[in-house]
Amino acid sequence: MNSTTAPNNRFASPEIGLTTAPATAMLKLTDIEKVYQTKTIETVALNRVNLTINKGEFVSIMGPSGCGKSTLLSIMGLLDEPSSGQVEIAGRPVTAYSDKELAHLRNQKIGFVFQSYHLINDLSVLDNVELPLLYRSSVSGKERRQRAHAALDKVGLSARTNHFPSQLSGGQRQRVAIARALAGNPELILADEPTGNLDSVMGEEIMDLLMGLNRHDGVTIVMVTHDEQQALKTERVIRFFDGSQVS
Amino acid sequence: MIRHLFTLIWNRKRSNFLLMAEILLSFFVLFVVSVLLVNNYYNYRQPMGFRSDNVWEFNINAGQDTVARRAKLRLLVQELQATPGVVAITGTSSNTPFSFSTMNTDEYRYQGKPVGGYTDRYDADDDMVKVLGLNVVDGRWFDRRDDAAGRRFPVIINQAFAERMFGNEAAVGKVLTNEKKDEEWHVVGVVEAYRSGSDFAANEPAIFHRKVLQDTSRFVQQQVPELLVRVQPGSGAVLEQQLVRKIKSVTKGWSANVNTLEENRRDKMKFLVTPLAALGLVGLFLIINVALGLFGVLWYNISQRKAEIGLRRALGATGNGISGQFLGEMLVVTTLGVLGGLVLAVQFPLLGVFGVASQIYVQAMVLATVLIFVLTAICALQPSRIAAGIQPAVSLREE
Ligand SMILES: Nc1ncnc2c1ncn2[C@@H]1O[C@H](COP(=O)(O)OP(=O)(O)OP(=O)(O)O)[C@@H](O)[C@H]1O
Ligand SMILES: [Mg+2]
């Protein structure tokens, strides 16, 4: 290995922040409503949400528990459909995509970090992280392993690749979930409280990691967080209350 | 993806082991049923070696009348033969075609060596070849020349006997003895086959001994043979009554029971098919049970793995990809189960337990393998389609 070439410059070059290219919308939500219907009660999780996430933005979403943050993120990640309203991705309404195209978008463009990790218990850490790449026929088995190892390295878990999720602490699982989202090199990362279970030092490191991806690789990031400090580091903070956007 | 399948199956080896064991057992049940089916079908396809159409069997009861039975019998046969509509008559031992009586022995030796297993023995006279339309492939059938045979009795064997006893050597002219070498038989002819037991009878070694009514030395005095009568095609009740009446008048009081061989054939068939059908039904029941079990296990598997499926969808798997994964997992587990079952099944031909030909075991293995794959495919299809329909949002709710 040649140690003189630094592959990843951690510090932003000033020009990048100054570029004034016209903002293009990555995601556009119009009049989104999400109503959960159960036998006894109807919950309005999202109420008339209008939101545009531009390419290259780092947005954080804040709000009290139960205000609809996860719901919003899952709609952005094409995991769930709104009860009404329109989601546009890359300028095209989601309803215009076929099931297969949606699967393709989820696989190639989006990296999703679930609030409760959602790892497959019967797969090792490495296999879990490889998972998104498994659904890309263009990626060979060897490359898959390399990229998974690299992603685990970034979250500081390269020593745990052969562990199973049940053998990890909550924070470690959370980092595996983050590594899995990174492994696919997505254009858009949707992270639901990615540092919720981490100590402040680890939380900082993950924050730095995300900011690096945003600055250097142009990855668009939407992050749900309860941490004001973290939110202030991002370009835009969207606040929610009771299903509605308040700022 | 295949590596991934194996990893998954390996990591879930405990639950997959049960599934595999179930498949192994059901494969084995299917294999046993298949052996029965294939064996019976194989036998069914063999030549019968004789024709049973237009042959009537007269079962004569002499009752208390012991006076001059032999003479009466000879007269009776002459009278019956002279009746218009009768083609030929033969007297034979009680093991007539499709009857429930058998006669077998393992006494024959050639240069000290036995045939191996039992040989079915039949008593026959010179006209049996005409009555049953036996197919003589080598040598000749019995005739008057055999009257002068002396102590070396003439016999006729079937091809199965000839092949087992003499291999490729010509059978005609060979002399068989019993173990003590105090009896000798001279092979004068070979018939193609004589599967007289039933349509499902195996083509086993058979031998005919000559016993003619004239031959007082060989026929026990009181014995009344069964009479098989070939009649003109289309003969019916009129001829039958005529013959029965003749029996009564000639013998003054003997009675006779008449059946056509075709009737006997059907009766025997029913008798054999009933337990076979019952066995088949039990087999079917078992297989349905196994299928329901498999179906249940797969169904349970999928409901257990909803979160995983939702997650895979969220990470970019297509619906078809998911059902493909499930079918693939099932395919691997089934293959492993079948391989285990084959290891067991192959012991049968290796140990040669039931005396069934190896090729029948091989065919049964192929049949059972095909059936088990079809069965698991049917059982896996619906659950995997359900799996394909699971939406990514499910991953958000299930834990
Ligand atoms: N599947 C569901 N069925 C019924 N109600 C639901 C469902 N999912 C979410 N909800 C309701 O929708 C509302 C928004 O839930 P959501 O998970 O989006 O909140 P959140 O902002 O992410 O909260 P937290 O900060 O605790 O994660 C809640 O009141 C919740 O009870
Ligand atoms: Mg949430």
PDB file of C-alpha atoms in Angstrom, chain A residues 36 74 78-80 99-100 103-104 106-107 112 114 116 118-120 122-124 127 131-132 134-135 144-145 164 180, chain B residues 1 3-4 7-8 11-12 307-308 311-319 322 325 391-399:
ATOM      1  CA  TYR A  36     -52.892   5.668   9.997  1.00  0.00           C
ATOM      2  CA  SER A  74     -40.151   6.446   5.139  1.00  0.00           C
ATOM      3  CA  LEU A  78     -40.079   5.198  -0.989  1.00  0.00           C
ATOM      4  CA  LEU A  79     -40.768   2.692   1.740  1.00  0.00           C
ATOM      5  CA  ASP A  80     -44.314   3.841   2.293  1.00  0.00           C
ATOM      6  CA  ASP A  99     -42.504  -1.564  -8.770  1.00  0.00           C
ATOM      7  CA  LYS A 100     -39.256  -2.690 -10.304  1.00  0.00           C
ATOM      8  CA  ALA A 103     -36.834  -1.206  -6.139  1.00  0.00           C
ATOM      9  CA  HIS A 104     -34.016   0.023  -8.345  1.00  0.00           C
ATOM     10  CA  ARG A 106     -34.224   2.265  -3.326  1.00  0.00           C
ATOM     11  CA  ASN A 107     -31.275   0.092  -4.116  1.00  0.00           C
ATOM     12  CA  PHE A 112     -31.729   4.244   4.632  1.00  0.00           C
ATOM     13  CA  PHE A 114     -33.599   2.776  10.288  1.00  0.00           C
ATOM     14  CA  SER A 116     -34.399   0.589  15.077  1.00  0.00           C
ATOM     15  CA  HIS A 118     -33.395  -3.621  11.246  1.00  0.00           C
ATOM     16  CA  LEU A 119     -30.492  -5.995  10.878  1.00  0.00           C
ATOM     17  CA  ILE A 120     -31.065  -9.605   9.831  1.00  0.00           C
ATOM     18  CA  ASP A 122     -29.238 -14.755  10.950  1.00  0.00           C
ATOM     19  CA  LEU A 123     -26.610 -12.915   8.952  1.00  0.00           C
ATOM     20  CA  SER A 124     -23.197 -11.806  10.134  1.00  0.00           C
ATOM     21  CA  ASP A 127     -23.345 -10.124   5.280  1.00  0.00           C
ATOM     22  CA  LEU A 131     -27.064  -6.751   1.540  1.00  0.00           C
ATOM     23  CA  PRO A 132     -27.831  -3.672  -0.622  1.00  0.00           C
ATOM     24  CA  LEU A 134     -26.434  -8.131  -3.311  1.00  0.00           C
ATOM     25  CA  TYR A 135     -29.277  -6.665  -5.308  1.00  0.00           C
ATOM     26  CA  ARG A 144     -19.136  -6.533  -2.426  1.00  0.00           C
ATOM     27  CA  ARG A 145     -16.944  -7.759   0.419  1.00  0.00           C
ATOM     28  CA  PHE A 164     -23.938 -11.652  14.600  1.00  0.00           C
ATOM     29  CA  ARG A 180     -25.087  -0.799   5.419  1.00  0.00           C
TER      30      ARG A 180
ATOM     31  CA  MET B   1     -26.842 -14.756  -4.627  1.00  0.00           C
ATOM     32  CA  ARG B   3     -23.577 -18.034  -1.879  1.00  0.00           C
ATOM     33  CA  HIS B   4     -25.958 -15.824   0.025  1.00  0.00           C
ATOM     34  CA  THR B   7     -25.061 -18.684   4.029  1.00  0.00           C
ATOM     35  CA  LEU B   8     -28.674 -18.079   5.044  1.00  0.00           C
ATOM     36  CA  ASN B  11     -27.044 -19.858   9.581  1.00  0.00           C
ATOM     37  CA  ARG B  12     -30.584 -21.170   9.992  1.00  0.00           C
ATOM     38  CA  ALA B 307     -39.509  -7.998   8.779  1.00  0.00           C
ATOM     39  CA  GLU B 308     -36.602  -9.479   6.879  1.00  0.00           C
ATOM     40  CA  LEU B 311     -36.126  -4.926   4.878  1.00  0.00           C
ATOM     41  CA  ARG B 312     -34.853  -6.628   1.744  1.00  0.00           C
ATOM     42  CA  ARG B 313     -37.520  -4.803  -0.239  1.00  0.00           C
ATOM     43  CA  ALA B 314     -36.444  -1.550   1.409  1.00  0.00           C
ATOM     44  CA  LEU B 315     -32.862  -2.256   0.393  1.00  0.00           C
ATOM     45  CA  GLY B 316     -33.859  -2.767  -3.212  1.00  0.00           C
ATOM     46  CA  ALA B 317     -35.013  -6.355  -3.739  1.00  0.00           C
ATOM     47  CA  THR B 318     -37.810  -6.711  -6.259  1.00  0.00           C
ATOM     48  CA  GLY B 319     -40.892  -8.790  -5.549  1.00  0.00           C
ATOM     49  CA  ILE B 322     -37.899 -12.173  -3.006  1.00  0.00           C
ATOM     50  CA  GLN B 325     -34.953 -16.237  -2.997  1.00  0.00           C
ATOM     51  CA  GLN B 391     -44.227  -4.156   0.959  1.00  0.00           C
ATOM     52  CA  PRO B 392     -41.103  -2.402   2.231  1.00  0.00           C
ATOM     53  CA  ALA B 393     -43.223  -0.467   4.732  1.00  0.00           C
ATOM     54  CA  VAL B 394     -43.695  -3.742   6.611  1.00  0.00           C
ATOM     55  CA  SER B 395     -40.090  -3.472   7.722  1.00  0.00           C
ATOM     56  CA  LEU B 396     -40.980  -0.327   9.646  1.00  0.00           C
ATOM     57  CA  ARG B 397     -43.580  -2.023  11.774  1.00  0.00           C
ATOM     58  CA  GLU B 398     -42.300  -5.553  12.348  1.00  0.00           C
ATOM     59  CA  GLU B 399     -39.483  -6.237  14.699  1.00  0.00           C
TER      60      GLU B 399
END
